[in-house]
XYZ file of C-alpha atoms in Angstrom:
718
model
C -12.911 -28.347 -20.683
C -11.957 -31.982 -21.318
C -9.944 -32.746 -18.175
C -11.597 -30.718 -15.425
C -10.054 -28.086 -13.182
C -8.359 -30.371 -10.639
C -6.676 -32.610 -13.222
C -5.560 -29.614 -15.258
C -4.067 -27.751 -12.305
C -2.344 -30.893 -11.007
C -0.546 -31.344 -14.320
C 0.284 -27.703 -15.061
C 1.947 -27.172 -11.684
C 4.396 -30.014 -12.378
C 5.271 -29.466 -16.046
C 9.001 -28.770 -16.549
C 9.497 -28.487 -12.782
C 12.157 -30.355 -10.830
C 10.694 -33.737 -9.916
C 7.827 -33.229 -12.357
C 7.353 -34.291 -15.952
C 8.865 -32.965 -19.142
C 6.469 -31.137 -21.434
C 5.470 -33.459 -24.313
C 5.857 -30.500 -26.686
C 9.134 -28.861 -27.666
C 12.661 -29.605 -26.460
C 13.577 -26.089 -25.262
C 15.551 -26.358 -22.001
C 14.781 -25.111 -18.501
C 17.270 -23.273 -16.276
C 19.635 -25.713 -14.572
C 20.533 -23.474 -11.647
C 18.262 -21.108 -9.736
C 14.520 -20.830 -9.485
C 12.115 -21.748 -12.244
C 8.996 -19.817 -13.123
C 5.740 -21.078 -11.574
C 4.475 -21.632 -15.118
C 7.524 -23.091 -16.881
C 5.604 -23.766 -20.098
C 4.134 -21.919 -23.059
C 0.672 -21.760 -24.589
C 1.333 -24.622 -26.971
C 2.835 -26.672 -24.150
C -0.408 -26.176 -22.236
C -2.329 -27.351 -25.305
C -0.097 -30.425 -25.651
C -0.716 -31.340 -22.027
C -4.445 -30.753 -22.396
C -4.485 -33.109 -25.390
C -3.037 -35.843 -23.196
C -4.968 -35.016 -20.000
C -8.393 -35.326 -21.603
C -10.944 -37.566 -19.920
C -12.631 -38.280 -23.238
C -12.060 -41.906 -24.164
C -12.089 -44.051 -27.287
C -13.265 -47.525 -26.295
C -14.775 -50.535 -28.066
C -18.074 -48.728 -28.631
C -16.286 -46.051 -30.687
C -14.677 -48.581 -33.022
C -17.961 -50.499 -33.334
C -19.794 -47.319 -34.318
C -17.272 -46.054 -36.897
C -16.142 -48.042 -39.912
C -12.792 -47.426 -41.595
C -14.645 -46.077 -44.636
C -16.312 -43.456 -42.478
C -13.158 -42.609 -40.522
C -11.223 -42.018 -43.744
C -13.498 -39.036 -44.424
C -12.849 -37.497 -40.988
C -10.267 -34.784 -40.417
C -7.206 -35.249 -38.238
C -8.617 -32.580 -35.910
C -11.806 -34.620 -35.440
C -9.897 -37.851 -34.842
C -7.676 -36.302 -32.188
C -10.650 -34.807 -30.367
C -12.292 -38.175 -29.747
C -10.070 -38.854 -26.739
C -7.613 -41.379 -25.304
C -7.635 -44.971 -26.573
C -8.535 -47.312 -23.713
C -7.659 -50.851 -24.855
C -5.924 -52.682 -27.709
C -7.879 -53.217 -30.927
C -7.300 -55.123 -34.158
C -8.622 -55.081 -37.714
C -7.932 -57.998 -40.019
C -7.996 -58.277 -43.787
C -11.539 -57.950 -45.125
C -12.942 -56.406 -41.931
C -14.518 -52.960 -41.834
C -14.137 -52.127 -38.120
C -11.495 -52.355 -35.420
C -12.493 -54.660 -32.537
C -10.988 -55.453 -29.100
C -8.117 -57.909 -28.721
C -6.320 -59.029 -25.568
C -2.772 -57.854 -24.970
C -1.497 -61.426 -25.082
C -3.155 -62.117 -28.440
C -1.860 -58.817 -29.808
C 1.742 -59.614 -28.920
C 1.436 -63.142 -30.310
C 0.099 -61.695 -33.573
C 3.085 -59.334 -33.831
C 5.515 -62.175 -33.153
C 3.896 -64.400 -35.783
C 4.128 -61.714 -38.472
C 7.755 -60.800 -37.710
C 8.865 -64.440 -37.692
C 7.000 -65.119 -40.941
C 9.048 -62.559 -42.878
C 12.679 -61.410 -43.109
C 14.240 -58.664 -40.966
C 14.783 -56.299 -43.915
C 11.016 -56.230 -44.514
C 10.319 -55.064 -40.928
C 10.409 -51.366 -40.042
C 10.429 -49.803 -36.555
C 9.487 -46.108 -36.597
C 9.927 -43.776 -33.631
C 8.436 -40.438 -32.608
C 10.329 -37.850 -30.569
C 7.855 -38.347 -27.728
C 9.651 -41.577 -26.802
C 11.769 -41.363 -23.626
C 15.427 -42.409 -23.431
C 14.815 -45.758 -21.737
C 12.045 -46.612 -24.208
C 14.174 -45.656 -27.200
C 17.072 -47.776 -25.954
C 14.832 -50.831 -25.564
C 13.199 -50.216 -28.942
C 16.451 -50.085 -30.911
C 17.652 -53.154 -28.993
C 14.502 -55.016 -30.038
C 14.860 -54.020 -33.711
C 18.510 -55.062 -33.780
C 17.701 -58.304 -31.990
C 15.187 -58.989 -34.783
C 18.058 -58.376 -37.209
C 17.443 -54.971 -38.763
C 18.603 -51.363 -38.579
C 15.347 -50.181 -40.163
C 14.864 -47.498 -37.489
C 13.452 -44.395 -39.198
C 12.398 -41.600 -36.893
C 11.105 -38.060 -37.013
C 14.705 -36.744 -37.057
C 14.902 -38.016 -40.628
C 12.230 -35.479 -41.552
C 13.472 -32.471 -39.573
C 17.064 -32.096 -38.329
C 18.792 -34.931 -40.226
C 20.422 -32.251 -42.384
C 21.854 -30.682 -39.226
C 23.547 -33.902 -38.172
C 24.814 -34.488 -41.710
C 26.455 -31.053 -41.698
C 27.692 -30.912 -38.102
C 29.278 -34.338 -37.622
C 31.919 -33.993 -40.379
C 32.652 -30.335 -39.592
C 32.676 -30.101 -35.774
C 32.549 -33.770 -34.742
C 29.164 -33.756 -33.003
C 25.661 -33.863 -34.459
C 23.978 -31.543 -31.956
C 24.131 -27.969 -30.720
C 27.091 -26.536 -28.803
C 25.418 -23.935 -26.568
C 23.608 -23.803 -23.229
C 20.637 -21.723 -22.160
C 23.035 -19.474 -20.248
C 24.985 -18.909 -23.478
C 21.808 -17.544 -25.059
C 21.626 -14.929 -22.311
C 25.306 -13.962 -22.676
C 25.530 -13.727 -26.462
C 26.425 -10.427 -28.091
C 24.578 -11.443 -31.272
C 22.038 -14.176 -32.045
C 20.907 -15.011 -35.564
C 17.533 -16.798 -35.652
C 17.261 -18.338 -39.109
C 14.473 -20.344 -40.768
C 12.555 -20.568 -37.527
C 9.303 -19.324 -35.963
C 9.840 -19.515 -32.191
C 6.599 -17.667 -31.408
C 4.646 -20.785 -32.401
C 7.142 -23.631 -32.277
C 9.354 -22.817 -29.255
C 7.728 -19.836 -27.483
C 9.910 -20.114 -24.377
C 12.863 -19.279 -26.617
C 11.478 -15.744 -26.837
C 12.245 -15.236 -23.140
C 15.883 -16.154 -23.802
C 16.065 -13.761 -26.763
C 14.600 -10.855 -24.800
C 16.983 -11.572 -21.899
C 19.869 -11.517 -24.363
C 18.724 -8.071 -25.562
C 18.257 -6.856 -21.991
C 21.909 -7.820 -21.377
C 23.028 -5.736 -24.342
C 22.939 -8.394 -27.049
C 21.337 -8.041 -30.462
C 19.064 -10.358 -32.427
C 18.708 -10.779 -36.187
C 15.704 -12.677 -37.573
C 16.079 -14.266 -41.015
C 12.819 -15.634 -42.401
C 10.577 -15.422 -45.503
C 7.537 -14.509 -43.358
C 7.350 -11.646 -40.837
C 6.328 -13.839 -37.893
C 4.815 -12.042 -34.903
C 7.071 -13.807 -32.424
C 10.187 -12.618 -34.250
C 9.190 -8.972 -33.940
C 7.678 -8.356 -30.479
C 7.107 -10.538 -27.428
C 4.578 -9.934 -24.673
C 5.691 -12.153 -21.792
C 2.577 -13.229 -19.836
C 4.760 -13.943 -16.777
C 6.390 -10.499 -16.679
C 4.155 -7.657 -15.446
C 6.757 -5.097 -16.471
C 6.931 -6.512 -19.978
C 3.149 -6.464 -20.300
C 2.968 -2.897 -18.972
C 5.423 -1.828 -21.689
C 3.286 -3.516 -24.332
C 5.929 -6.163 -24.911
C 9.605 -6.094 -25.840
C 11.204 -5.934 -29.248
C 12.767 -9.251 -30.238
C 14.656 -8.645 -33.483
C 16.938 -5.665 -34.060
C 16.907 -6.534 -37.756
C 14.372 -8.506 -39.802
C 15.911 -10.045 -42.931
C 13.079 -11.175 -45.210
C 14.910 -13.717 -47.295
C 13.553 -15.739 -50.206
C 12.957 -19.431 -49.517
C 16.175 -21.283 -50.338
C 18.354 -18.167 -50.382
C 20.167 -18.783 -47.097
C 23.248 -20.421 -48.636
C 23.835 -17.295 -50.729
C 23.363 -15.081 -47.654
C 25.911 -16.959 -45.532
C 28.432 -17.005 -48.357
C 28.009 -13.233 -48.727
C 28.441 -12.725 -44.989
C 31.636 -14.783 -45.049
C 32.961 -12.684 -47.930
C 32.197 -9.444 -46.084
C 33.823 -10.618 -42.839
C 37.008 -11.496 -44.721
C 36.931 -8.102 -46.450
C 36.557 -6.353 -43.080
C 39.499 -8.368 -41.740
C 41.582 -7.048 -44.648
C 40.667 -3.483 -43.747
C 41.291 -3.967 -40.023
C 43.615 -6.951 -39.483
C 43.111 -8.876 -36.276
C 39.677 -7.439 -35.493
C 37.359 -9.996 -37.124
C 39.007 -13.353 -37.870
C 40.268 -15.503 -34.966
C 43.528 -16.615 -36.580
C 44.864 -18.237 -33.407
C 41.822 -20.499 -33.079
C 41.821 -21.289 -36.804
C 45.477 -22.320 -36.729
C 45.111 -24.413 -33.592
C 41.808 -26.185 -34.194
C 40.646 -26.086 -37.834
C 41.428 -27.372 -41.295
C 40.674 -25.937 -44.746
C 40.670 -22.217 -43.979
C 42.816 -21.245 -46.959
C 40.487 -22.975 -49.443
C 37.528 -21.257 -47.795
C 39.253 -17.871 -47.887
C 39.968 -18.223 -51.598
C 36.392 -19.359 -52.361
C 34.928 -16.327 -50.556
C 37.448 -13.836 -51.924
C 35.005 -12.656 -54.590
C 31.233 -12.440 -54.848
C 28.658 -11.995 -57.612
C 26.369 -9.422 -56.016
C 23.758 -9.589 -58.770
C 23.303 -13.353 -58.232
C 23.393 -12.950 -54.473
C 20.626 -10.355 -54.518
C 18.557 -12.494 -56.899
C 19.038 -15.602 -54.754
C 18.213 -13.911 -51.452
C 15.748 -11.223 -52.491
C 17.758 -8.892 -50.229
C 19.602 -5.670 -50.899
C 23.363 -5.502 -50.684
C 22.960 -2.754 -48.088
C 21.012 -4.962 -45.684
C 23.451 -7.853 -46.060
C 26.318 -5.466 -45.320
C 24.469 -4.183 -42.255
C 24.151 -7.709 -40.851
C 27.801 -8.398 -41.682
C 28.748 -5.301 -39.671
C 26.857 -6.693 -36.660
C 28.696 -9.996 -37.045
C 32.078 -8.314 -37.341
C 31.458 -6.310 -34.157
C 30.338 -9.331 -32.120
C 32.788 -11.313 -30.024
C 30.190 -13.929 -29.038
C 27.742 -15.059 -31.714
C 25.150 -17.826 -31.701
C 23.419 -18.937 -34.890
C 20.103 -20.746 -34.362
C 18.167 -22.554 -37.030
C 15.292 -24.940 -37.507
C 13.427 -26.574 -40.391
C 13.510 -23.540 -42.673
C 17.120 -24.477 -43.365
C 17.014 -28.274 -43.197
C 14.381 -29.155 -45.807
C 15.856 -28.028 -49.135
C 18.060 -29.853 -51.666
C 21.131 -27.836 -50.628
C 20.376 -27.819 -46.879
C 23.559 -29.590 -45.790
C 25.765 -27.130 -47.676
C 23.787 -24.231 -46.208
C 24.442 -25.463 -42.684
C 28.124 -25.984 -43.456
C 28.258 -22.301 -44.363
C 26.873 -21.475 -40.909
C 29.692 -23.517 -39.373
C 32.190 -21.646 -41.566
C 30.985 -18.321 -40.149
C 31.204 -19.566 -36.574
C 34.676 -21.033 -37.107
C 35.875 -17.847 -38.791
C 35.379 -15.847 -35.605
C 36.194 -18.635 -33.140
C 32.637 -18.926 -31.876
C 33.049 -22.297 -30.176
C 34.028 -23.006 -26.593
C 33.457 -19.489 -25.326
C 30.509 -18.062 -23.343
C 27.643 -16.810 -25.458
C 28.790 -18.451 -28.682
C 28.130 -21.529 -30.784
C 25.788 -23.469 -33.054
C 22.169 -23.976 -32.000
C 19.947 -26.283 -34.073
C 16.631 -25.894 -32.239
C 15.034 -29.336 -31.936
C 11.289 -29.430 -32.247
C 10.044 -32.428 -30.303
C 10.586 -33.218 -26.624
C 13.062 -36.113 -26.863
C 13.906 -36.349 -30.534
C 17.558 -35.629 -29.673
C 17.579 -38.229 -26.910
C 16.209 -40.884 -29.256
C 19.235 -40.472 -31.511
C 21.600 -40.493 -28.531
C 20.036 -43.822 -27.468
C 20.769 -45.434 -30.832
C 17.607 -44.759 -32.856
C 19.379 -44.421 -36.194
C 19.349 -46.394 -39.380
C 23.111 -45.828 -39.893
C 24.595 -46.863 -36.534
C 28.289 -46.475 -35.818
C 30.347 -49.577 -35.104
C 31.189 -48.616 -31.482
C 27.486 -48.632 -30.585
C 26.865 -52.007 -32.218
C 29.957 -53.537 -30.627
C 28.906 -52.237 -27.214
C 25.404 -53.710 -27.626
C 26.865 -57.051 -28.688
C 29.162 -57.144 -25.673
C 26.497 -56.021 -23.176
C 23.721 -58.376 -24.279
C 25.439 -61.275 -26.007
C 23.680 -60.616 -29.314
C 24.898 -60.058 -32.869
C 23.644 -56.718 -34.174
C 23.261 -56.319 -37.944
C 25.933 -54.131 -39.538
C 24.216 -53.154 -42.797
C 22.443 -49.798 -42.828
C 18.670 -49.742 -42.598
C 15.885 -47.542 -43.984
C 15.347 -43.909 -43.074
C 11.915 -42.267 -43.273
C 12.105 -41.414 -46.985
C 13.433 -44.874 -47.837
C 10.600 -46.379 -45.782
C 8.119 -44.359 -47.844
C 9.705 -45.778 -50.997
C 9.631 -49.296 -49.515
C 5.887 -48.923 -48.895
C 5.428 -47.740 -52.483
C 7.391 -50.772 -53.759
C 5.535 -53.287 -51.506
C 8.679 -54.104 -49.537
C 7.228 -53.698 -46.026
C 5.591 -56.675 -44.308
C 5.625 -55.360 -40.720
C 5.572 -51.694 -39.681
C 5.693 -50.811 -35.979
C 5.205 -47.161 -35.019
C 6.239 -46.073 -31.525
C 4.064 -42.959 -31.345
C 3.893 -40.476 -34.189
C 1.692 -40.315 -37.253
C 3.801 -41.592 -40.132
C 1.112 -41.264 -42.794
C 0.741 -37.533 -42.178
C 4.356 -36.721 -41.362
C 5.873 -38.013 -44.617
C 5.915 -36.549 -48.101
C 4.038 -37.849 -51.170
C 0.976 -38.537 -49.019
C -1.246 -40.290 -51.547
C 1.451 -42.748 -52.642
C 2.429 -43.479 -49.040
C -1.125 -44.161 -47.892
C -1.711 -46.536 -50.801
C 1.480 -48.414 -49.904
C 0.616 -48.613 -46.199
C -2.724 -50.230 -47.057
C -0.887 -53.025 -48.911
C 1.517 -53.838 -46.035
C 0.998 -57.074 -44.120
C 0.829 -55.726 -40.534
C 0.873 -52.210 -39.123
C 1.237 -51.713 -35.368
C 0.600 -48.318 -33.779
C 1.604 -47.671 -30.155
C -0.504 -44.592 -29.522
C -2.458 -42.489 -27.063
C -5.153 -41.101 -29.416
C -6.576 -41.954 -32.862
C -4.785 -40.537 -35.894
C -4.677 -40.847 -39.673
C -2.096 -43.650 -39.677
C -4.590 -45.898 -37.871
C -7.076 -45.402 -40.700
C -4.781 -46.023 -43.701
C -3.595 -49.248 -42.084
C -2.046 -52.477 -43.302
C -4.039 -55.563 -44.256
C -3.928 -56.417 -40.551
C -3.527 -53.625 -38.037
C -3.135 -53.277 -34.286
C -3.552 -50.171 -32.129
C -1.850 -50.566 -28.749
C -2.765 -47.860 -26.202
C 0.055 -46.576 -24.019
C 0.638 -44.259 -21.097
C 1.342 -40.619 -21.842
C 4.016 -38.337 -20.410
C 1.655 -37.097 -17.670
C 0.317 -40.529 -16.653
C 1.374 -42.370 -13.505
C 3.418 -45.491 -14.286
C 3.072 -47.628 -11.158
C 2.108 -51.145 -12.288
C 5.491 -52.646 -11.424
C 6.696 -55.001 -8.680
C 8.888 -52.252 -7.253
C 6.313 -49.502 -7.490
C 6.129 -46.334 -9.589
C 8.784 -45.786 -12.249
C 10.234 -42.697 -13.947
C 11.878 -42.080 -17.311
C 14.343 -39.536 -18.703
C 14.667 -37.199 -21.672
C 17.387 -35.074 -23.298
C 16.568 -31.474 -24.165
C 17.776 -29.366 -27.089
C 20.965 -28.432 -25.230
C 22.115 -31.914 -24.114
C 20.705 -31.811 -20.572
C 19.369 -35.202 -19.398
C 16.671 -35.064 -16.710
C 14.003 -37.275 -15.207
C 10.315 -37.135 -16.098
C 7.609 -38.630 -13.904
C 3.865 -38.527 -14.589
C 1.466 -38.216 -11.640
C -2.053 -38.402 -13.116
C -4.280 -41.460 -12.910
C -4.480 -43.129 -16.369
C -7.881 -42.977 -18.080
C -7.995 -46.787 -18.406
C -6.661 -49.773 -16.468
C -5.775 -51.430 -19.774
C -2.975 -49.015 -20.748
C 0.598 -50.316 -20.707
C 3.807 -48.315 -20.455
C 5.949 -48.226 -23.585
C 8.860 -50.198 -22.045
C 6.404 -52.917 -21.051
C 4.937 -53.032 -24.561
C 8.408 -53.361 -26.097
C 9.423 -56.091 -23.652
C 6.313 -58.141 -24.331
C 6.662 -57.700 -28.109
C 10.250 -58.898 -27.839
C 9.349 -61.918 -25.695
C 6.544 -62.939 -28.060
C 8.810 -62.513 -31.095
C 12.196 -63.767 -29.909
C 11.174 -66.373 -27.361
C 12.083 -66.971 -23.738
C 15.588 -68.214 -24.579
C 16.739 -64.909 -26.037
C 19.813 -63.611 -24.148
C 18.249 -60.210 -23.354
C 16.282 -60.139 -20.087
C 13.345 -58.094 -21.353
C 11.203 -58.736 -18.303
C 13.773 -57.304 -15.891
C 13.920 -54.069 -17.861
C 10.125 -53.763 -18.039
C 9.744 -54.310 -14.304
C 12.480 -51.926 -13.151
C 13.660 -49.052 -15.342
C 16.855 -48.789 -13.285
C 17.882 -52.006 -15.045
C 17.523 -50.266 -18.418
C 19.601 -47.352 -17.165
C 22.322 -49.700 -15.934
C 22.580 -51.140 -19.435
C 22.623 -47.636 -20.949
C 25.416 -46.587 -18.578
C 27.635 -49.310 -20.021
C 26.678 -48.852 -23.686
C 26.152 -45.120 -24.357
C 29.106 -42.744 -23.760
C 28.344 -39.922 -21.358
C 25.832 -41.930 -19.311
C 28.211 -43.430 -16.783
C 26.583 -43.761 -13.338
C 23.266 -42.944 -15.023
C 21.005 -44.032 -12.177
C 22.696 -41.762 -9.664
C 23.106 -38.709 -11.881
C 19.576 -38.730 -13.298
C 18.221 -38.489 -9.752
C 19.887 -35.115 -9.265
C 17.121 -32.509 -9.239
C 18.778 -30.669 -12.144
C 19.753 -33.756 -14.131
C 23.148 -33.711 -15.848
C 24.765 -32.323 -18.987
C 26.224 -34.648 -21.600
C 29.803 -34.081 -22.817
C 30.114 -31.688 -25.753
C 33.740 -31.318 -26.916
C 33.305 -28.135 -29.043
C 31.613 -26.408 -26.118
C 33.566 -27.958 -23.241
C 37.143 -27.914 -24.536
C 37.172 -26.330 -28.003
C 38.029 -29.752 -29.391
C 36.484 -31.478 -32.386
C 36.063 -35.245 -32.661
C 36.132 -35.427 -36.456
C 38.162 -38.044 -38.302
C 41.052 -35.557 -38.493
C 40.702 -34.243 -34.941
C 40.016 -30.703 -36.160
C 37.017 -28.660 -37.194
C 36.551 -28.350 -40.936
C 35.974 -25.330 -43.102
C 34.106 -26.378 -46.247
C 33.541 -24.929 -49.685
C 30.185 -25.178 -51.452
C 28.983 -23.825 -54.788
C 26.318 -21.131 -54.846
C 22.853 -22.712 -55.113
C 19.371 -21.341 -54.648
C 15.796 -22.170 -55.557
C 14.525 -20.474 -58.674
C 11.010 -21.055 -59.958
C 10.126 -21.159 -63.665
C 7.986 -18.331 -65.038
C 4.458 -18.433 -63.640
C 5.506 -20.533 -60.616
C 6.185 -19.786 -56.954
C 8.419 -21.537 -54.416
C 6.228 -23.145 -51.747
C 7.282 -23.907 -48.179
C 5.267 -25.718 -45.528
C 4.806 -24.391 -41.986
C 2.801 -24.998 -38.807
C -0.180 -23.024 -37.595
C -0.276 -21.618 -34.093
C -2.923 -24.209 -33.126
C -0.714 -27.112 -34.149
C 2.177 -29.236 -32.951
C 3.646 -31.502 -35.633
C 0.674 -33.560 -36.874
C -1.552 -32.746 -33.881
C -4.101 -29.960 -34.249
C -5.381 -28.173 -31.163
C -7.745 -25.983 -33.154
C -8.316 -24.491 -36.595
C -7.002 -20.971 -35.950
C -3.662 -19.267 -36.531
C -4.199 -16.028 -34.712
C -0.614 -14.751 -35.044
C -1.158 -14.725 -38.806
C -4.790 -13.589 -38.629
C -6.250 -16.836 -40.014
C -9.223 -18.579 -38.422
C -11.540 -21.489 -39.036
C -9.526 -23.466 -41.567
C -6.211 -24.961 -42.625
C -6.433 -25.374 -46.403
C -4.900 -21.992 -47.143
C -1.935 -20.793 -49.180
C -0.213 -17.507 -48.336
C 1.071 -15.458 -51.297
C 2.507 -11.945 -51.570
C -0.197 -9.525 -52.850
C 2.067 -8.371 -55.685
C 2.550 -11.976 -56.829
C -1.224 -12.533 -56.741
C -1.750 -9.506 -58.968
C 0.958 -10.635 -61.367
C -0.505 -14.146 -61.589
C -4.087 -12.927 -62.054
C -5.542 -14.080 -58.719
C -7.224 -12.249 -55.878
C -7.226 -12.552 -52.106
C -9.660 -15.272 -50.914
C -9.914 -17.004 -54.301
C -10.474 -20.767 -54.024
C -7.788 -22.579 -56.011
C -6.174 -25.934 -56.679
C -2.411 -26.085 -56.111
C -0.123 -28.000 -58.468
C 3.554 -28.740 -57.818
C 6.000 -29.696 -60.557
C 9.087 -31.860 -60.120
C 11.163 -33.492 -62.862
C 8.271 -33.578 -65.304
C 5.731 -34.928 -62.826
C 2.902 -33.136 -61.044
C 1.251 -33.386 -57.653
C -2.114 -31.758 -56.949
C -3.885 -30.477 -53.818
C -7.457 -29.308 -54.237
C -9.503 -26.482 -52.749
C -7.060 -24.156 -51.036
C -8.010 -20.587 -50.087
C -5.617 -17.883 -51.260
C -4.504 -15.455 -48.551
C -2.768 -12.207 -49.507
C 0.125 -12.115 -47.042
C 3.485 -10.284 -46.895
C 5.656 -13.287 -47.760
C 8.919 -12.766 -49.608
C 8.290 -12.112 -53.300
C 8.147 -15.252 -55.407
C 7.413 -17.397 -52.356
C 4.293 -19.008 -50.913
C 3.494 -20.873 -47.714
C 0.943 -23.553 -46.770
C 0.397 -25.724 -43.741
C 2.092 -29.024 -43.010
C 0.776 -31.713 -43.453
C -1.996 -30.573 -45.834
C 0.630 -29.590 -48.424
C 2.712 -32.784 -48.026
C 0.822 -34.366 -50.902
C 2.648 -31.861 -53.153
C 6.134 -33.107 -52.180
C 7.480 -35.737 -54.566
C 9.269 -38.563 -52.726
C 12.446 -37.822 -54.730
C 12.513 -34.144 -53.670
C 14.966 -34.427 -50.766
C 18.021 -32.814 -49.250
C 21.221 -34.287 -50.603
C 23.189 -36.366 -48.059
C 20.498 -36.215 -45.349
C 17.574 -37.471 -47.499
C 15.220 -35.108 -45.630
C 12.026 -34.310 -47.604
C 12.017 -30.975 -49.429
C 9.145 -29.407 -47.511
C 10.703 -25.963 -48.095
C 11.505 -26.461 -51.766
C 8.341 -27.070 -53.816
């Protein structure tokens, strides 16, 4: 409707195809070998592309017609539907409207503000939409300024995964391939709703079942995509009315996963006692791990009453799942944000690693750990150095390659940036994509802090809330999208690269005509910011990188391990796979050269009397902070987002009724947060648990409610 038939078809035929562009939605991989489906995308991928393909535009007349006061009252859905931003705009202190500014003036303004303050008061935020080459340039710019303040969306989603995986298996990402998913004997899908967030994963799960594998879904809500899948590209599947996805649905209480995995470990060890040599891979444990004896002793006994209270599950069901684990010789455990956004998230994920180590489920076909990344290149951003806690080898390599002196002190993550805004410690905030104001917790406090900052800079494609709750001076710099043609270079059209959820690096090349001649590519924007800030005498040749992305890739090939001969390998039609020691050689690059078993105390979320545990979630018409519509048809909800889902029995017990209009209050360490006018929905959630949409419920999350070690906001722990 917004792009026209020809533009729509031209983009859809190239999405996730060899030589095409990578879907700007999720990071689920495509097959490396063999043919790909004609439509190698899902419904939400199509919506993400449509959002970017729109021919609606936001030009100077829009900003002249709408004051900030008016725009503050508009919904995020309305803002996103206005269209693509066509040229840079600025609003200065005391002004009520954004107005046009030239690119040159915009970059000079950024340079003036950065030079007028200190590096620790500058923050450079990144969204997972950013491509590898862009991310590499961006972190190089921040470190050239003198700061490691590089928060990104990983801080708010899978930071807990990296915090658990790096010390235990020596790598902060998953250890499986798409082919492993097809070969697995058992897949556990935990804290995840693939039907909405990664729909193409359902094809992999049904193929696993067709090959004789089994699937267990562990989730507080009975999501449609976890139960049955109707594949629109499979006539046979549609004729059958769809295929079953989960052999077992485990409806766990929010925050009860640690108790479940500890119980499963106990039961596997008990089964090994009864039938020695049939469950535990002693040879692998002896050769490649450390700490097994401490783990065995910790799991020798179990308090079943506490376990059942923590999980909301029966002992019989837990034993049934343990029996499936014991029988499997190739197990994959997948997880997403349901596990990463609680105070004890890191310990929970360590328990997953314990289970996988116990049965030797690394370095064999159909087995391993699978944190399912949500956004297209969020994993690649981290690989490229977008991290506030960089390792010394990366910094030393950057120093040697560019003749600079990178800062060694750690910078701010997303939660620490929120706190810095609250404490008036941010003078310059640059956002490379994303919507920081809506993505973070403690919304009201964050927005107030952002309005007090000196300069906010948003490199964006469409209007969003962060543009409206801006700093005293604010710039919006419009950029090319993933589908746009990037050909304003001396050497002609350029391409970029991304890394998917399973460590495959591939090229992405947009082919559509941009909606405005004033849009600049992200690498060009970074280069010109750097030149205006650091001056022409800076040792980095920013212009060369902006003009020819092969130059960026040459630098990456010498700085980032695994990217040797980058320019040649990325031009292979299938891309290339990054090294992954646990998967490739059953080796573990921890500080002790072995994988680690770990021991954690039993923890779970328990609400006081009269309270529920609230988790946030996405609707089916949503991707992160972008809303495609106001419906959630898989859950039977339409026309609105301010809803809270509660088990009917809990509603009765608390004295409420389905469809009541309520205010929602969260409590944390003696303080309260309040969200007004939510509609109650009677829904079969786990008892004692409730669910509401992200980001509407973010206002209820206190900034101090975070996962230990990872500092990820407690979106699943209110």
